[in-house]
Amino acid sequence: MEFINNNANIFFFVTTIFVMILIILAVILVAAAVKFYKFITRAIDQGDVLLEEAKSNNFVKKAAPFVMPIVLPIISFFAKKKSKKK
């Protein structure tokens, strides 16, 4: 059986191939987005664990009264120099 309009058949064939390629690309993008979402949620969970460990660390709370009077004047000295240059 002969095709009535060969140009129309070629157009529909090319369009079908193009749509299939777009669908495959969309599936790949969605899969990448899901992997990225899982990676971000794991990183946030690990960050929460690290923050909890830092909160429970009493060494910082004990050392701060001794270290801060030494560190703060040094920080303010360099901060004043930078602000004067601007």
Tab-separated table of N, CA and C in Angstrom:
chain	number	residue	atom	x	y	z
A	1	MET	N	0.840	-1.181	0.000
A	1	MET	CA	0.000	0.000	0.000
A	1	MET	C	0.884	1.243	0.000
A	2	GLU	N	0.546	2.179	-0.858
A	2	GLU	CA	1.328	3.409	-0.969
A	2	GLU	C	0.829	4.445	0.017
A	3	PHE	N	1.786	5.281	0.480
A	3	PHE	CA	1.401	6.400	1.342
A	3	PHE	C	0.845	7.517	0.486
A	4	ILE	N	-0.179	8.199	1.010
A	4	ILE	CA	-0.811	9.275	0.254
A	4	ILE	C	0.107	10.493	0.197
A	5	ASN	N	0.638	10.908	1.359
A	5	ASN	CA	1.505	12.077	1.392
A	5	ASN	C	2.778	11.687	2.134
A	6	ASN	N	3.855	11.518	1.403
A	6	ASN	CA	5.105	11.057	1.985
A	6	ASN	C	5.712	12.099	2.931
A	7	ASN	N	5.568	13.397	2.624
A	7	ASN	CA	6.128	14.449	3.474
A	7	ASN	C	5.481	14.452	4.858
A	8	ALA	N	4.195	14.232	4.922
A	8	ALA	CA	3.504	14.205	6.213
A	8	ALA	C	3.971	13.018	7.038
A	9	ASN	N	4.184	11.878	6.403
A	9	ASN	CA	4.652	10.697	7.130
A	9	ASN	C	6.048	10.918	7.704
A	10	ILE	N	6.928	11.564	6.945
A	10	ILE	CA	8.276	11.869	7.440
A	10	ILE	C	8.187	12.827	8.624
A	11	PHE	N	7.317	13.830	8.519
A	11	PHE	CA	7.155	14.793	9.613
A	11	PHE	C	6.709	14.091	10.895
A	12	PHE	N	5.720	13.224	10.809
A	12	PHE	CA	5.230	12.536	12.004
A	12	PHE	C	6.277	11.575	12.567
A	13	PHE	N	7.056	10.949	11.715
A	13	PHE	CA	8.125	10.064	12.178
A	13	PHE	C	9.191	10.858	12.938
A	14	VAL	N	9.623	11.979	12.376
A	14	VAL	CA	10.640	12.817	13.027
A	14	VAL	C	10.093	13.385	14.337
A	15	THR	N	8.844	13.796	14.342
A	15	THR	CA	8.233	14.330	15.559
A	15	THR	C	8.164	13.265	16.645
A	16	THR	N	7.822	12.054	16.279
A	16	THR	CA	7.758	10.957	17.245
A	16	THR	C	9.127	10.688	17.855
A	17	ILE	N	10.157	10.656	17.038
A	17	ILE	CA	11.519	10.436	17.538
A	17	ILE	C	11.917	11.575	18.478
A	18	PHE	N	11.616	12.804	18.100
A	18	PHE	CA	11.958	13.968	18.920
A	18	PHE	C	11.244	13.924	20.272
A	19	VAL	N	9.977	13.566	20.272
A	19	VAL	CA	9.218	13.475	21.525
A	19	VAL	C	9.784	12.370	22.412
A	20	MET	N	10.179	11.262	21.818
A	20	MET	CA	10.775	10.181	22.611
A	20	MET	C	12.090	10.633	23.244
A	21	ILE	N	12.896	11.374	22.498
A	21	ILE	CA	14.154	11.896	23.047
A	21	ILE	C	13.874	12.861	24.194
A	22	LEU	N	12.876	13.727	24.039
A	22	LEU	CA	12.518	14.664	25.112
A	22	LEU	C	12.046	13.936	26.363
A	23	ILE	N	11.283	12.875	26.190
A	23	ILE	CA	10.803	12.097	27.343
A	23	ILE	C	11.979	11.445	28.063
A	24	ILE	N	12.922	10.902	27.313
A	24	ILE	CA	14.100	10.281	27.933
A	24	ILE	C	14.914	11.322	28.702
A	25	LEU	N	15.101	12.499	28.118
A	25	LEU	CA	15.828	13.569	28.814
A	25	LEU	C	15.099	14.012	30.078
A	26	ALA	N	13.787	14.087	30.016
A	26	ALA	CA	13.014	14.480	31.199
A	26	ALA	C	13.158	13.449	32.311
A	27	VAL	N	13.136	12.170	31.960
A	27	VAL	CA	13.309	11.110	32.964
A	27	VAL	C	14.697	11.202	33.593
A	28	ILE	N	15.715	11.463	32.784
A	28	ILE	CA	17.077	11.599	33.310
A	28	ILE	C	17.168	12.794	34.256
A	29	LEU	N	16.555	13.909	33.892
A	29	LEU	CA	16.573	15.097	34.755
A	29	LEU	C	15.846	14.855	36.072
A	30	VAL	N	14.735	14.168	36.032
A	30	VAL	CA	13.998	13.872	37.266
A	30	VAL	C	14.810	12.934	38.154
A	31	ALA	N	15.469	11.946	37.559
A	31	ALA	CA	16.307	11.032	38.344
A	31	ALA	C	17.465	11.787	38.993
A	32	ALA	N	18.072	12.712	38.260
A	32	ALA	CA	19.161	13.512	38.823
A	32	ALA	C	18.651	14.400	39.953
A	33	ALA	N	17.460	14.959	39.802
A	33	ALA	CA	16.890	15.800	40.853
A	33	ALA	C	16.611	14.989	42.115
A	34	VAL	N	16.141	13.766	41.957
A	34	VAL	CA	15.883	12.904	43.120
A	34	VAL	C	17.189	12.564	43.827
A	35	LYS	N	18.237	12.241	43.073
A	35	LYS	CA	19.540	11.953	43.678
A	35	LYS	C	20.072	13.176	44.416
A	36	PHE	N	19.929	14.354	43.816
A	36	PHE	CA	20.395	15.591	44.446
A	36	PHE	C	19.615	15.866	45.725
A	37	TYR	N	18.303	15.630	45.707
A	37	TYR	CA	17.476	15.827	46.901
A	37	TYR	C	17.915	14.889	48.026
A	38	LYS	N	18.169	13.622	47.684
A	38	LYS	CA	18.632	12.671	48.701
A	38	LYS	C	19.987	13.083	49.262
A	39	PHE	N	20.874	13.568	48.397
A	39	PHE	CA	22.192	14.023	48.843
A	39	PHE	C	22.062	15.198	49.805
A	40	ILE	N	21.198	16.151	49.481
A	40	ILE	CA	21.010	17.327	50.335
A	40	ILE	C	20.406	16.929	51.676
A	41	THR	N	19.426	16.035	51.677
A	41	THR	CA	18.821	15.630	52.951
A	41	THR	C	19.829	14.893	53.822
A	42	ARG	N	20.691	14.051	53.211
A	42	ARG	CA	21.734	13.382	54.002
A	42	ARG	C	22.723	14.390	54.566
A	43	ALA	N	23.089	15.394	53.779
A	43	ALA	CA	24.034	16.406	54.251
A	43	ALA	C	23.436	17.215	55.397
A	44	ILE	N	22.153	17.536	55.310
A	44	ILE	CA	21.495	18.284	56.386
A	44	ILE	C	21.437	17.439	57.650
A	45	ASP	N	21.122	16.151	57.499
A	45	ASP	CA	21.093	15.264	58.666
A	45	ASP	C	22.463	15.158	59.317
A	46	GLN	N	23.517	15.043	58.512
A	46	GLN	CA	24.868	14.975	59.065
A	46	GLN	C	25.228	16.281	59.754
A	47	GLY	N	24.812	17.400	59.170
A	47	GLY	CA	25.065	18.695	59.797
A	47	GLY	C	24.354	18.811	61.130
A	48	ASP	N	23.128	18.302	61.206
A	48	ASP	CA	22.395	18.327	62.471
A	48	ASP	C	23.107	17.501	63.530
A	49	VAL	N	23.642	16.346	63.124
A	49	VAL	CA	24.373	15.498	64.073
A	49	VAL	C	25.616	16.227	64.569
A	50	LEU	N	26.325	16.883	63.661
A	50	LEU	CA	27.525	17.619	64.069
A	50	LEU	C	27.177	18.772	65.000
A	51	LEU	N	26.065	19.454	64.728
A	51	LEU	CA	25.657	20.553	65.612
A	51	LEU	C	25.289	20.039	66.995
A	52	GLU	N	24.627	18.901	67.053
A	52	GLU	CA	24.282	18.326	68.356
A	52	GLU	C	25.544	17.950	69.128
A	53	GLU	N	26.550	17.413	68.425
A	53	GLU	CA	27.808	17.075	69.087
A	53	GLU	C	28.504	18.334	69.588
A	54	ALA	N	28.452	19.401	68.811
A	54	ALA	CA	29.090	20.648	69.236
A	54	ALA	C	28.360	21.250	70.435
A	55	LYS	N	27.033	21.125	70.452
A	55	LYS	CA	26.274	21.646	71.594
A	55	LYS	C	26.606	20.888	72.872
A	56	SER	N	26.807	19.591	72.745
A	56	SER	CA	27.075	18.789	73.936
A	56	SER	C	28.535	18.871	74.376
A	57	ASN	N	29.386	19.494	73.563
A	57	ASN	CA	30.800	19.610	73.909
A	57	ASN	C	30.968	20.707	74.959
A	58	ASN	N	31.340	20.331	76.156
A	58	ASN	CA	31.470	21.292	77.247
A	58	ASN	C	32.836	21.953	77.286
A	59	PHE	N	33.793	21.460	76.499
A	59	PHE	CA	35.129	22.050	76.516
A	59	PHE	C	35.088	23.508	76.079
A	60	VAL	N	34.288	23.801	75.048
A	60	VAL	CA	34.196	25.177	74.557
A	60	VAL	C	33.614	26.078	75.636
A	61	LYS	N	32.612	25.600	76.331
A	61	LYS	CA	31.993	26.412	77.378
A	61	LYS	C	32.965	26.674	78.523
A	62	LYS	N	33.823	25.713	78.820
A	62	LYS	CA	34.783	25.890	79.906
A	62	LYS	C	35.958	26.764	79.484
A	63	ALA	N	36.386	26.658	78.222
A	63	ALA	CA	37.561	27.387	77.758
A	63	ALA	C	37.243	28.818	77.352
A	64	ALA	N	36.011	29.114	77.013
A	64	ALA	CA	35.654	30.439	76.516
A	64	ALA	C	35.978	31.566	77.491
A	65	PRO	N	35.710	31.472	78.779
A	65	PRO	CA	36.035	32.592	79.673
A	65	PRO	C	37.528	32.903	79.742
A	66	PHE	N	38.371	31.923	79.489
A	66	PHE	CA	39.812	32.163	79.540
A	66	PHE	C	40.363	32.661	78.211
A	67	VAL	N	39.790	32.206	77.107
A	67	VAL	CA	40.325	32.523	75.788
A	67	VAL	C	39.765	33.833	75.248
A	68	MET	N	38.509	34.116	75.479
A	68	MET	CA	37.862	35.287	74.878
A	68	MET	C	38.512	36.612	75.276
A	69	PRO	N	38.926	36.835	76.525
A	69	PRO	CA	39.586	38.114	76.832
A	69	PRO	C	40.896	38.304	76.075
A	70	ILE	N	41.513	37.236	75.632
A	70	ILE	CA	42.750	37.349	74.862
A	70	ILE	C	42.444	37.540	73.377
A	71	VAL	N	41.447	36.842	72.882
A	71	VAL	CA	41.157	36.834	71.450
A	71	VAL	C	40.419	38.093	71.005
A	72	LEU	N	39.486	38.577	71.775
A	72	LEU	CA	38.671	39.726	71.357
A	72	LEU	C	39.488	40.990	71.110
A	73	PRO	N	40.459	41.366	71.955
A	73	PRO	CA	41.255	42.560	71.632
A	73	PRO	C	42.059	42.414	70.342
A	74	ILE	N	42.528	41.208	70.055
A	74	ILE	CA	43.282	40.991	68.815
A	74	ILE	C	42.368	41.168	67.609
A	75	ILE	N	41.172	40.610	67.689
A	75	ILE	CA	40.216	40.740	66.582
A	75	ILE	C	39.823	42.197	66.387
A	76	SER	N	39.564	42.906	67.461
A	76	SER	CA	39.163	44.312	67.335
A	76	SER	C	40.307	45.163	66.806
A	77	PHE	N	41.553	44.840	67.149
A	77	PHE	CA	42.703	45.585	66.643
A	77	PHE	C	42.776	45.497	65.126
A	78	PHE	N	42.638	44.281	64.571
A	78	PHE	CA	42.700	44.120	63.121
A	78	PHE	C	41.447	44.657	62.437
A	79	ALA	N	40.314	44.601	63.096
A	79	ALA	CA	39.081	45.143	62.514
A	79	ALA	C	39.168	46.655	62.413
A	80	LYS	N	39.776	47.312	63.397
A	80	LYS	CA	39.932	48.766	63.346
A	80	LYS	C	40.865	49.170	62.219
A	81	LYS	N	41.929	48.414	62.007
A	81	LYS	CA	42.864	48.737	60.926
A	81	LYS	C	42.180	48.651	59.569
A	82	LYS	N	41.382	47.634	59.359
A	82	LYS	CA	40.704	47.477	58.076
A	82	LYS	C	39.668	48.571	57.861
A	83	SER	N	38.976	48.968	58.916
A	83	SER	CA	37.953	50.000	58.753
A	83	SER	C	38.586	51.360	58.503
A	84	LYS	N	39.779	51.625	59.010
A	84	LYS	CA	40.454	52.898	58.762
A	84	LYS	C	40.953	52.992	57.328
A	85	LYS	N	41.328	51.871	56.725
A	85	LYS	CA	41.831	51.878	55.354
A	85	LYS	C	40.734	52.219	54.359
A	86	LYS	N	39.510	51.888	54.653
A	86	LYS	CA	38.402	52.144	53.723
A	86	LYS	C	37.997	53.556	53.823
